[in-house]
Coordinates of C-alpha atoms and ligand atoms in Angstrom, one line a residue:
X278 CA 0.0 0.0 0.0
X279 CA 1.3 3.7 -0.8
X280 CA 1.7 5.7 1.5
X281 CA -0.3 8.8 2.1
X282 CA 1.4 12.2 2.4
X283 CA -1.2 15.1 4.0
X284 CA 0.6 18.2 2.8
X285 CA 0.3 21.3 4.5
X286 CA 1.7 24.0 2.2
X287 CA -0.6 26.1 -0.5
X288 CA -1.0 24.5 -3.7
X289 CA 1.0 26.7 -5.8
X290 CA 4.2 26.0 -3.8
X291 CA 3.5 22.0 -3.7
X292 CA 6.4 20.2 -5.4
X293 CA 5.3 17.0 -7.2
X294 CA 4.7 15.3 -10.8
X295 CA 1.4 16.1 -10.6
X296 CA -0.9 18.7 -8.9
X297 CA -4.4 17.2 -9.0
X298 CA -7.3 20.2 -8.9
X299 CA -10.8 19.0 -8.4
X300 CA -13.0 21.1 -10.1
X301 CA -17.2 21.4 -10.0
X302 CA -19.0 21.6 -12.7
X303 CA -21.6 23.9 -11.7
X304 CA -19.1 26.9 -10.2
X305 CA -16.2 28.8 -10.8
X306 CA -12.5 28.1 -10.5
X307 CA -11.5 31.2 -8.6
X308 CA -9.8 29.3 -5.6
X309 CA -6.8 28.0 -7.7
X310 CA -5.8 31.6 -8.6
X311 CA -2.5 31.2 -7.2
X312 CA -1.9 28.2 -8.7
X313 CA -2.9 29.4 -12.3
X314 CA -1.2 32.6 -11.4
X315 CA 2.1 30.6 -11.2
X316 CA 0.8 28.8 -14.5
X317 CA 0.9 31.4 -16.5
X318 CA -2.9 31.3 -16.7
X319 CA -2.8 28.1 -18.4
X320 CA -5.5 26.2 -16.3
X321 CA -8.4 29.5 -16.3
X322 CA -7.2 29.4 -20.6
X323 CA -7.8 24.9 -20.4
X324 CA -11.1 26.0 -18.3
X325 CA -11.8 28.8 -20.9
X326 CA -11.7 26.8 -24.1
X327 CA -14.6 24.5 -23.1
X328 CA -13.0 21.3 -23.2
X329 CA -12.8 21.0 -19.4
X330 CA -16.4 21.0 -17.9
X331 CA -15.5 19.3 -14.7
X332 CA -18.0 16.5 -15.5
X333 CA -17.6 13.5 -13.0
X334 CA -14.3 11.6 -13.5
X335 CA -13.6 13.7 -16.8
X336 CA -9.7 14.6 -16.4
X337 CA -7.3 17.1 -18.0
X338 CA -3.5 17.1 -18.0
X339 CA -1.3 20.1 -18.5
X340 CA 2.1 20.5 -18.3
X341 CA 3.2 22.9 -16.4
X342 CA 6.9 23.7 -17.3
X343 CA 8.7 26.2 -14.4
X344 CA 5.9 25.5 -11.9
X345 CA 7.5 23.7 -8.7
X346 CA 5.0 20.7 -10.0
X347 CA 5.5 19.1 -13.1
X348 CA 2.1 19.2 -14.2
X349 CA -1.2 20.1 -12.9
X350 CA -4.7 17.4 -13.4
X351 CA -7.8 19.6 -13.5
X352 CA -10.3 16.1 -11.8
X353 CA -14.0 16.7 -12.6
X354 CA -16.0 16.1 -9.6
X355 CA -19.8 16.9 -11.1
X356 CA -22.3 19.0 -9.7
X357 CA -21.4 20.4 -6.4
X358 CA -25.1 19.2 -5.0
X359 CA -24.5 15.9 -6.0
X360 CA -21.4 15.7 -4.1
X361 CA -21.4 12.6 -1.5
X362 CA -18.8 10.2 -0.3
X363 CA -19.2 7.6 -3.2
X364 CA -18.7 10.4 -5.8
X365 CA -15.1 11.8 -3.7
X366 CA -14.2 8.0 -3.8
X367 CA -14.8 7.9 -7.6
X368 CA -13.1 11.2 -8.6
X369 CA -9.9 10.0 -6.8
X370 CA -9.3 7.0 -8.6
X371 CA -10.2 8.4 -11.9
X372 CA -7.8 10.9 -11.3
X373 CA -5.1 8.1 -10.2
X374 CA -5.6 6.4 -13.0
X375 CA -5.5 8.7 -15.2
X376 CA -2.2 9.5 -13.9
X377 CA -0.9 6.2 -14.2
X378 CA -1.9 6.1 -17.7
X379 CA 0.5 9.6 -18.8
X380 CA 3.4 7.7 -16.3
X381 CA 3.2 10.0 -13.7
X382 CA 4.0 8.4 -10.4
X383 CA 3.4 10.6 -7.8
X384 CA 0.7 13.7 -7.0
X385 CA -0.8 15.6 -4.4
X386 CA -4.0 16.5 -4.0
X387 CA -6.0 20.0 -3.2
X388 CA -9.0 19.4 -1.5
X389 CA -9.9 23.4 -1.1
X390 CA -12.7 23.1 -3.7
X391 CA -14.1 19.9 -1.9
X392 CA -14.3 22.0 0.7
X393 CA -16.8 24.6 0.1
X394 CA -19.4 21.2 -0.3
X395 CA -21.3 19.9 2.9
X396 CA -21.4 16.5 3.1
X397 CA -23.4 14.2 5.1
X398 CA -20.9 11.8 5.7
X399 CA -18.7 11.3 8.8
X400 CA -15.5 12.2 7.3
X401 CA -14.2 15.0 5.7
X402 CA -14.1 14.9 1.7
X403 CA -10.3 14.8 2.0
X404 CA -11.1 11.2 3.6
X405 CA -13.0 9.9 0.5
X406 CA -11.1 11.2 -2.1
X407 CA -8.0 9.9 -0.7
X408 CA -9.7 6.7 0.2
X409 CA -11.1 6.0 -3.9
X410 CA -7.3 6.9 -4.9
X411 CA -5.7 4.6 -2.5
X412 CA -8.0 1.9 -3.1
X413 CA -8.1 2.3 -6.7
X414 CA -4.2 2.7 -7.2
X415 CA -3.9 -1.0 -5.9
X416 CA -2.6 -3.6 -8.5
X417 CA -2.3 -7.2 -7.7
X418 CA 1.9 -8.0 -8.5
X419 CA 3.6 -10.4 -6.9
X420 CA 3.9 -13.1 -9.6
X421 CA 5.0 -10.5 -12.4
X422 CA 8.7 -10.8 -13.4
X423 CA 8.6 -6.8 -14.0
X424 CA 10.4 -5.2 -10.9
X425 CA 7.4 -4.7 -8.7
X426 CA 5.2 -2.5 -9.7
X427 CA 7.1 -0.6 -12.5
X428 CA 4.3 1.2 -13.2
X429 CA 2.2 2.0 -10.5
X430 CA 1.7 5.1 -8.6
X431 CA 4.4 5.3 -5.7
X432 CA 3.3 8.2 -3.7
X433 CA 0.6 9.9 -3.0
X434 CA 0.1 13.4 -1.2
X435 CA -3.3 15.3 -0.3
X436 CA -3.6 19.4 0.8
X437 CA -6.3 18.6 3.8
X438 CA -6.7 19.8 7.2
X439 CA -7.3 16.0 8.1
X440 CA -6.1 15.6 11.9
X441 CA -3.9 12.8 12.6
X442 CA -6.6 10.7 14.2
X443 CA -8.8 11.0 10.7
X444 CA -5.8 9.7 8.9
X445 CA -4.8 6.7 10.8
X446 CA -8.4 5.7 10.0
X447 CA -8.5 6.4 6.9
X448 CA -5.2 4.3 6.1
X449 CA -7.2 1.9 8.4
X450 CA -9.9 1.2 6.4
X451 CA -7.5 0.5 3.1
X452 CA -5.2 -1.1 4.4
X453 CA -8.3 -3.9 5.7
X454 CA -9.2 -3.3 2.1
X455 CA -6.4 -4.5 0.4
X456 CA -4.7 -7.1 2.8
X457 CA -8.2 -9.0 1.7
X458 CA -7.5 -8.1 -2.3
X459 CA -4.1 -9.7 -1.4
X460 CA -5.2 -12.6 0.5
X461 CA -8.2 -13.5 -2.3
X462 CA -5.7 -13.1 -5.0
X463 CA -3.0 -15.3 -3.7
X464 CA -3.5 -18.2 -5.9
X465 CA -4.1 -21.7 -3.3
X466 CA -1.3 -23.4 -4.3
X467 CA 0.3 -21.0 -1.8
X468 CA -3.0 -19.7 -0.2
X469 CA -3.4 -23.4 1.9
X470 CA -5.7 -23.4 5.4
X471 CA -2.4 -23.4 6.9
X472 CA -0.9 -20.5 5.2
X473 CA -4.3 -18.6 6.5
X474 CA -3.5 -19.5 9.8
X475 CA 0.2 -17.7 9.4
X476 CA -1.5 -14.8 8.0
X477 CA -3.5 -15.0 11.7
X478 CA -0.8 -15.7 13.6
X479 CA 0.9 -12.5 11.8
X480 CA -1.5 -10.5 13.1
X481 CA -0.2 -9.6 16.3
X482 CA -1.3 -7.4 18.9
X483 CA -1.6 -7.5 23.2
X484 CA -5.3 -7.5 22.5
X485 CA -5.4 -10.3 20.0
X486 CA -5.1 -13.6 21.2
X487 CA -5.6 -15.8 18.5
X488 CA -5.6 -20.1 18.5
X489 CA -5.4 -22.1 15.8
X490 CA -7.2 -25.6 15.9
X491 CA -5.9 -28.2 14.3
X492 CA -7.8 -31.4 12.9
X493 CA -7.5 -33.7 16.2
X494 CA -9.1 -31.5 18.2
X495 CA -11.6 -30.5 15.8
X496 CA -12.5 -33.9 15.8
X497 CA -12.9 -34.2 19.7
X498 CA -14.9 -31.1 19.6
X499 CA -17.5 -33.1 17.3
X500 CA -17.2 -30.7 14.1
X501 CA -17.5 -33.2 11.9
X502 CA -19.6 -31.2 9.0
X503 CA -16.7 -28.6 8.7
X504 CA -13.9 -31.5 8.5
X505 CA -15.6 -33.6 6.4
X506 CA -15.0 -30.6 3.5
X507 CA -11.4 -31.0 3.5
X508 CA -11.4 -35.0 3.9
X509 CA -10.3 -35.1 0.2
X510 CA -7.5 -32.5 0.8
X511 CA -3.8 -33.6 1.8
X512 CA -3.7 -30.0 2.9
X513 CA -4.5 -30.0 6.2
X514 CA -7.5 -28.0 7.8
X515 CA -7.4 -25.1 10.1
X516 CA -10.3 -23.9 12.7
X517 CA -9.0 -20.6 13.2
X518 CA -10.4 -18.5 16.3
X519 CA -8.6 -14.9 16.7
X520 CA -10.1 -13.1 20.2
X521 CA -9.8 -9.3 19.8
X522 CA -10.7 -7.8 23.1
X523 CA -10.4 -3.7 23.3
X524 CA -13.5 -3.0 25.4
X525 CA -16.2 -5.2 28.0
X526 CA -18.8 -7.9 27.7
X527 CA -19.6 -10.4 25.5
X528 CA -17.6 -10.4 21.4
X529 CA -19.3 -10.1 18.3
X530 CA -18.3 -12.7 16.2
X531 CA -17.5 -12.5 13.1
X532 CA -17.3 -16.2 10.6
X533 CA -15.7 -16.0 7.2
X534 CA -16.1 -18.5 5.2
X535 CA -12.5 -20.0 4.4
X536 CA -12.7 -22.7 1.7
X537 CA -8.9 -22.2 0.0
X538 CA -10.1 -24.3 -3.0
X539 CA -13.4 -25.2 -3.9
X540 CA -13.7 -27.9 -6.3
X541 CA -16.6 -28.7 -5.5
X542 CA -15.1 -32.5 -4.1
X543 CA -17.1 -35.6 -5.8
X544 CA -20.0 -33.6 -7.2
X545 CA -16.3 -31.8 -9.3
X546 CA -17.7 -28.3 -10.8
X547 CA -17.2 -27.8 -14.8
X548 CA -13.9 -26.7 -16.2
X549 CA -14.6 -23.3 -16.7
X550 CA -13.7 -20.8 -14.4
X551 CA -12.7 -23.3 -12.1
X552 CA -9.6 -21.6 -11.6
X553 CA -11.4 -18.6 -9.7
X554 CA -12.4 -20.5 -6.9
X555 CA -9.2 -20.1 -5.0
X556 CA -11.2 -16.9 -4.0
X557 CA -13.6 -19.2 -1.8
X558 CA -11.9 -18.1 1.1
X559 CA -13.2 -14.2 0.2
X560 CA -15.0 -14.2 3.3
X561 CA -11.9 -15.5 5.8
X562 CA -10.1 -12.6 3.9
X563 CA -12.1 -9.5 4.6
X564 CA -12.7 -10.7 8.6
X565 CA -8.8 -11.5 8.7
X566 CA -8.4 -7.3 7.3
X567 CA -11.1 -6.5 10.2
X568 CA -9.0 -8.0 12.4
X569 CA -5.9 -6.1 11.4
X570 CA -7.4 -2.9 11.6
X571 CA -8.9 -3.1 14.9
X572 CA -5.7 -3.7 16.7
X573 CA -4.3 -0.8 14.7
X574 CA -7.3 1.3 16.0
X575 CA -7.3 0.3 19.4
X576 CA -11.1 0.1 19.2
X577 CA -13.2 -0.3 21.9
X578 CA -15.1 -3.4 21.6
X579 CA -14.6 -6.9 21.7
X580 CA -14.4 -9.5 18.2
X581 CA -13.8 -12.6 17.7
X582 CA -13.4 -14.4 14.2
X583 CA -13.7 -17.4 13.2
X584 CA -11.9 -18.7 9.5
X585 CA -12.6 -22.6 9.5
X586 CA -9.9 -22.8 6.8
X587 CA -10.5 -26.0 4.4
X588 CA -9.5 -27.4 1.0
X589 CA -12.4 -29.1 -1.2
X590 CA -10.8 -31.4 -3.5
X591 CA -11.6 -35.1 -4.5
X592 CA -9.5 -38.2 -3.8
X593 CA -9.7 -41.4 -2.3
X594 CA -10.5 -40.1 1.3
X595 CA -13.0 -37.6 0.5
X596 CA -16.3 -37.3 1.6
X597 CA -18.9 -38.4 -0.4
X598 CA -22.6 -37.0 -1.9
X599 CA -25.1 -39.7 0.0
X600 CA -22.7 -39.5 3.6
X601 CA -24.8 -38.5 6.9
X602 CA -22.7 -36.6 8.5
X603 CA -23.1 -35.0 12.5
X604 CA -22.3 -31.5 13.2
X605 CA -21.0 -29.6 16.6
X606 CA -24.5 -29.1 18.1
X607 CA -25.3 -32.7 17.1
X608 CA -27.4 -32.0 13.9
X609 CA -27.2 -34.8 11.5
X610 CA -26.7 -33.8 8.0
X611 CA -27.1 -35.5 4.6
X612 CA -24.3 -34.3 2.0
X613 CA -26.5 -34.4 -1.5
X614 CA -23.7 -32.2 -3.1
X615 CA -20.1 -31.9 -1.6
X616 CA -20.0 -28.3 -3.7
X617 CA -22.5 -27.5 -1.2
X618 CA -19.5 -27.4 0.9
X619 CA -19.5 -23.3 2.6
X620 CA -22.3 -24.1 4.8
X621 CA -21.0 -27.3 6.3
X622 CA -17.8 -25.3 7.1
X623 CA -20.4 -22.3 8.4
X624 CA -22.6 -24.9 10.6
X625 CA -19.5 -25.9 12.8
X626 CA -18.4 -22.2 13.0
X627 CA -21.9 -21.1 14.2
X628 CA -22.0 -23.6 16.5
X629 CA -18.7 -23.1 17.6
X630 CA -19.3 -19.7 18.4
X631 CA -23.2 -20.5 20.0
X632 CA -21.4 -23.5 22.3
X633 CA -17.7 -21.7 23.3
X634 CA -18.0 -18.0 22.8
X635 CA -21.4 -16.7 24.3
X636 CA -21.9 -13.8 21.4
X637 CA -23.7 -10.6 21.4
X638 CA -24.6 -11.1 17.7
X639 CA -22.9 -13.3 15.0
X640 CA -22.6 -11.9 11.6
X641 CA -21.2 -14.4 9.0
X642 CA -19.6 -13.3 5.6
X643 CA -19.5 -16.4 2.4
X644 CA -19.1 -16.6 -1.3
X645 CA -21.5 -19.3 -0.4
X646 CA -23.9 -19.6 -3.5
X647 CA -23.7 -19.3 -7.3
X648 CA -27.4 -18.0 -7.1
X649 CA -26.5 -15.1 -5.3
X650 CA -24.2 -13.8 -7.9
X651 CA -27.3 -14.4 -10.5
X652 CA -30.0 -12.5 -8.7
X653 CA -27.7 -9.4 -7.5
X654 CA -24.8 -9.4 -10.3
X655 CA -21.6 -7.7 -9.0
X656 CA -23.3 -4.7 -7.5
X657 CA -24.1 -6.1 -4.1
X658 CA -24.0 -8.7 -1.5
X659 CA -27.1 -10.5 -0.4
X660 CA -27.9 -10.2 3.1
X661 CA -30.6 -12.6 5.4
X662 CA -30.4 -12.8 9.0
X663 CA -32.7 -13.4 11.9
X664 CA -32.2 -10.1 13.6
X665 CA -34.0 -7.1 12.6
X666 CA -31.6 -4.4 14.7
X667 CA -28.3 -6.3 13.7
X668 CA -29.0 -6.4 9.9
X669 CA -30.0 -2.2 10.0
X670 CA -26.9 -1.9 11.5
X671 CA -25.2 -3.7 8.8
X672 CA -27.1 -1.5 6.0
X673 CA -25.9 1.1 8.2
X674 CA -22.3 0.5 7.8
X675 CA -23.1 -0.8 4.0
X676 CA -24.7 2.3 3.1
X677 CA -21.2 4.5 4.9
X678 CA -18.7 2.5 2.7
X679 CA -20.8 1.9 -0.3
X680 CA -19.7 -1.7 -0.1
X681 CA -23.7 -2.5 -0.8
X682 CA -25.9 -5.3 0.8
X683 CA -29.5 -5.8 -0.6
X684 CA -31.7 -7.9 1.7
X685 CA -33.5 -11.1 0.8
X686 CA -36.2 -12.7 1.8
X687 CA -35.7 -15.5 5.2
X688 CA -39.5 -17.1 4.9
X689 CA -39.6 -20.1 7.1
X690 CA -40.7 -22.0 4.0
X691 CA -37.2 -21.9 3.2
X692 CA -36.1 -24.4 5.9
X693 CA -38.0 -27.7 3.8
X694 CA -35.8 -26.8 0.8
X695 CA -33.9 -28.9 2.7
X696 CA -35.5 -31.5 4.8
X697 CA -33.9 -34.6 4.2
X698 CA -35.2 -38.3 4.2
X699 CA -32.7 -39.7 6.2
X700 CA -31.2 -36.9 8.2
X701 CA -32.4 -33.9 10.4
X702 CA -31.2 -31.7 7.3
X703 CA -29.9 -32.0 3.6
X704 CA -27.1 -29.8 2.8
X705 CA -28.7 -29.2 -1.0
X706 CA -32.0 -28.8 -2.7
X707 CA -33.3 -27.8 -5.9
X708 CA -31.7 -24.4 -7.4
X709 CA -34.8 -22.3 -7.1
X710 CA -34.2 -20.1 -4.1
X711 CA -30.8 -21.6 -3.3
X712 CA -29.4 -18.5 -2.0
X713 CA -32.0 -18.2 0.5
X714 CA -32.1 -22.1 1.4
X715 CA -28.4 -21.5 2.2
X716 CA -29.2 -18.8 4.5
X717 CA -32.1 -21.1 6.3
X718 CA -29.4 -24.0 6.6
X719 CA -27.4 -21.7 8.5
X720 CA -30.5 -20.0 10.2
X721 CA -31.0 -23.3 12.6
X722 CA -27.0 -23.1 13.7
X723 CA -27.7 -19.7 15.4
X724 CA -30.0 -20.5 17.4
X725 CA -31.8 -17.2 19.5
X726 CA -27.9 -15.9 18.8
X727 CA -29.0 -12.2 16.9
X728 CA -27.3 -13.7 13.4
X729 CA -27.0 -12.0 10.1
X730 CA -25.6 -13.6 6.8
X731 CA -23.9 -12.1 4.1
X732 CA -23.2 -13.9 0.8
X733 CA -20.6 -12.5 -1.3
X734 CA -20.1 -14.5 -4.1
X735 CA -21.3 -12.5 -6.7
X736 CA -18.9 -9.3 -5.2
X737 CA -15.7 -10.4 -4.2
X738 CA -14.5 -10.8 -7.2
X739 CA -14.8 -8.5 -10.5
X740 CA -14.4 -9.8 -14.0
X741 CA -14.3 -6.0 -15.0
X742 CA -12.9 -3.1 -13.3
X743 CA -14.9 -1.3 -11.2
X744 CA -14.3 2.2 -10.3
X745 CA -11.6 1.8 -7.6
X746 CA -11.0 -2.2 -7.9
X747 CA -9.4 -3.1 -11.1
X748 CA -10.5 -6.8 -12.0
X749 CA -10.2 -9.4 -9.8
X750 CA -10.3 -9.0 -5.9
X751 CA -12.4 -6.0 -4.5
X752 CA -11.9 -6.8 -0.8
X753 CA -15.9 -6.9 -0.6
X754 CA -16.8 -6.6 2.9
X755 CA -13.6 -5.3 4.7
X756 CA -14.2 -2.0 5.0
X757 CA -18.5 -2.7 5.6
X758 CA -17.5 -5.1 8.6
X759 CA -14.7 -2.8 10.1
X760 CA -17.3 0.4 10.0
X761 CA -20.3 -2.4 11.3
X762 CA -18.0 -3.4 14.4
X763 CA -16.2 -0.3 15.2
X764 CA -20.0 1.5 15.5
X765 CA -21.2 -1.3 17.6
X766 CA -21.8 1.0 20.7
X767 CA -23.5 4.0 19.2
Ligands
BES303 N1 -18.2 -21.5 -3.6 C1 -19.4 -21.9 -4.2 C2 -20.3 -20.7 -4.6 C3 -19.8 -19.8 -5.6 C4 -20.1 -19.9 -6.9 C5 -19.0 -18.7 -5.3 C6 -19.7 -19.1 -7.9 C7 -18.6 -17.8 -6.2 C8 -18.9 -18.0 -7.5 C9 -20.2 -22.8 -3.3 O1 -19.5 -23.6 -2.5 C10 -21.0 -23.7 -4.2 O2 -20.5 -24.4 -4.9 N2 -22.4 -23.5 -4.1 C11 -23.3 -24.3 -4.8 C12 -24.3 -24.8 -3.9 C13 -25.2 -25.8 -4.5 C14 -24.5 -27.1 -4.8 C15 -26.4 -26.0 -3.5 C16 -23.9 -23.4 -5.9 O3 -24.3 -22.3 -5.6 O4 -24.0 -23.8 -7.0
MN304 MN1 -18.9 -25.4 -3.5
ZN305 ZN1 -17.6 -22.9 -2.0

């Protein structure tokens, strides 16, 4: 991650390859006068000619030769009214990649046009702006043979009155971000249950206790559904439990689905786009960036995750479709499909966390079903839960860090989607209304435990880019899980 720079020096004097200038659409320039002053008057002449309306995301690059700063980037931001946290986000990864494009590898933002807009957010629009840019100047590298990152931004400054504590938050939130875009990308090969568990173990704080559970004593603790996934796997499986205690009483709890590889087992998935499902471990990733950010926060509150990290893979020791299998809390359960795999890893995680951990609320993040990607596309996450306060306080934080949630539907009809003839549950029905059969699967687990569900599979990964993700990874659910626990109080 690049780090951020908050300048404190008026723009005209700021040296750098680039001098980025957000501009409005719908009102004047005047504030840069120094700046086009020490131009020569070449940015009111660019604003003059028409071409530069300031239209969201449009950019213009002109060189400034004699300035202290190489250049100067007049960044559209749109109408001034419009103006909200999503649209700062936006502007300052347009503008970052727009540098990147004309190999310019370092800038500094002014913010003093942002300023004269009143936002509703939280944070100043310094915050968002720099938050689109950071997020949007990552790039996945580490198997290129190019010296890292040749051509990536390398620095990154901002004009803002942002106070120290507003900064460290900000580079909170990213840096949650992106450790999940790394993790997901990490191809699992490399990215094995037990490579998760060093990512844990990495994580290290005095408030962080974490354990990692390996498979004997899963097996005593009777969580046979979760270990049954990774029967096929020589790669072994990891229950991961990481304790995060910065304030009193009883730990939210926090389960992110962990599956390193998903073949799909026995019932093997089709050839194409196989290879992608090294990111069924999406959900581990953004609860591991949580995590992270919390002990560099020093929040308040207590949080406990849970990753039960698995491999799904065939072989001569895996489990098989037709096995009746018994899960921590002693619910039998009949595996139709071993590609219905997430859920049996889930089950034991609840009931982990119902049985060991006494939780205020238990919020559970999945790539869990190929239906959920089909109803909502890429544009949101599909939330169900059994708790009316802990999912609003979910669309809360959704709604803050535009990482979206739609909620579905939780009818108690769902639940005989999968009734099974031979055991108290089937872990597969028919595909109409898998997603939500998922979530009633996982429903029973909770218990009276306030639980909430989010499936991911349709968002964690992009086959496009998307305004500050390029394809691939978008760390779906980091930053909407780190806002959801650090407002847990208010
Ligand atoms: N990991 C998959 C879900 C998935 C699919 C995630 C596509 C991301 C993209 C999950 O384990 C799975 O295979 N789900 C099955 C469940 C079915 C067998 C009930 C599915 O959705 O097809
Ligand atoms: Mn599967
Ligand atoms: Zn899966």
């Amino acid at each position: 991650m690049i780090k951020l720079r908050n300048v404190r020096a008026d723009e005209a004097n700021v040296s750098t390859e680039c001098l980025i200038l957000p501009f409005f659409s719908d009102t004047k320039y005047s504030v840069y006068s120094a700046v086009d002053t020490a131009t020569g008057g070449l940015i009111s002449r660019a604003v003059k000619s028409g071409r530069f309306s300031a239209d969201f995301k449009q950019t213009m690059l002109i060189y400034t030769p004699g300035c202290k700063f190489e250049s100067v980037m007049l960044a559209g931001a749109g109408n001034k009214k419009e103006l909200d946290a999503e649209r700062l986000r936006q502007t300052g990864s347009a503008a970052i990649r727009q540098l990147n494009s004309q190999r310019l590898y370092s800038g500094v933002f002014s913010t003093a046009v942002l300023n004269s807009a009143k936002l509703k957010e939280e944070f100043s629009s310094a915050f968002y702006l720099a938050e689109g840019a950071l997020l949007g100047s990552y790039k996945f590298t580490k198997y290129k043979r190019e010296t890292k990152c040749k051509k990536c931004i390398k620095e990154l400054g901002i004009i803002s009155s942002m106070s120290a504590g507003e900064i460290k938050q900000l580079n909170a939130f990213v840096a949650a971000s992106l450790f999940a875009r790394d993790l997901v990308s990490a191809p699992a090969n490399e990215l094995t249950p037990s490579a998760m568990a060093s990512y844990a173990r990495a994580i290290k704080s005095s408030s962080i206790k974490t354990k990692i559970i390996e498979q004997k004593e899963a097996q005593r603790l009777g969580m046979n559904a979760y270990l049954s996934v990774g029967k096929g796997s020589r790669e072994l499986p990891r229950f991961i439990v990481m304790e995060y205690k910065g304030g009193k009483g009883s730990p939210v709890v926090l389960i992110g689905k962990s599956v390193t590889f998903d073949s799909g087992g026995i019932s093997l998935k089709p050839v194409d786009g196989m290879e992608k499902m090294k990111y069924d471990m999406a959900g581990g990733a953004a609860v591991l960036g949580v995590m992270k950010a919390l002990s560099d926060l020093k929040l308040k509150v207590n949080v406990t995750a849970i990753l039960p990290a698995v491999e799904n893979l065939p072989g001569g020791s895996a489990y098989r479709p037709g096995d009746v299998i018994k899960a921590i809390n002693g619910t039998s359960i009949e595996v139709v499909s071993t590609d219905a795999e997430g859920r049996l890893t889930l089950a034991d995680a609840i009931g982990y966390a119902v049985k060991f951990l006494k939780p205020r609320a238990i919020v559970d993040i999945a790539t869990l079903t190929g239906a959920c990607a089909i109803a909502l596309g890429g544009e949101a996450a599909a939330m169900m839960g059994s708790d009316r306060e802990l999912m609003d306080r979910l669309k809360k934080a959704s709604a803050d860090t535009y990482e979206r949630v739609w909620e579905m539907p939780l009818f108690e009809e769902y639940a005989d989607y999968l009734s099974s003839d031979i055991a108290d549950l089937k872990n597969s029905g028919s595909r109409t209304g898998s997603l939500m059969a998922s979530a009633a699967f996982l429903k029973g687990f909770a218990g009276s435990v306030p639980w909430a569900h989010l499936d991911i599979a349709g968002t964690a990964w992009s086959d496009k880019d998307r305004p500050y993700s390029l394809k691939g990874a978008t760390g779906m659910g980091a930053r909407l899980l780190l806002k959801f626990v650090r407002d847990i109080d208010k």
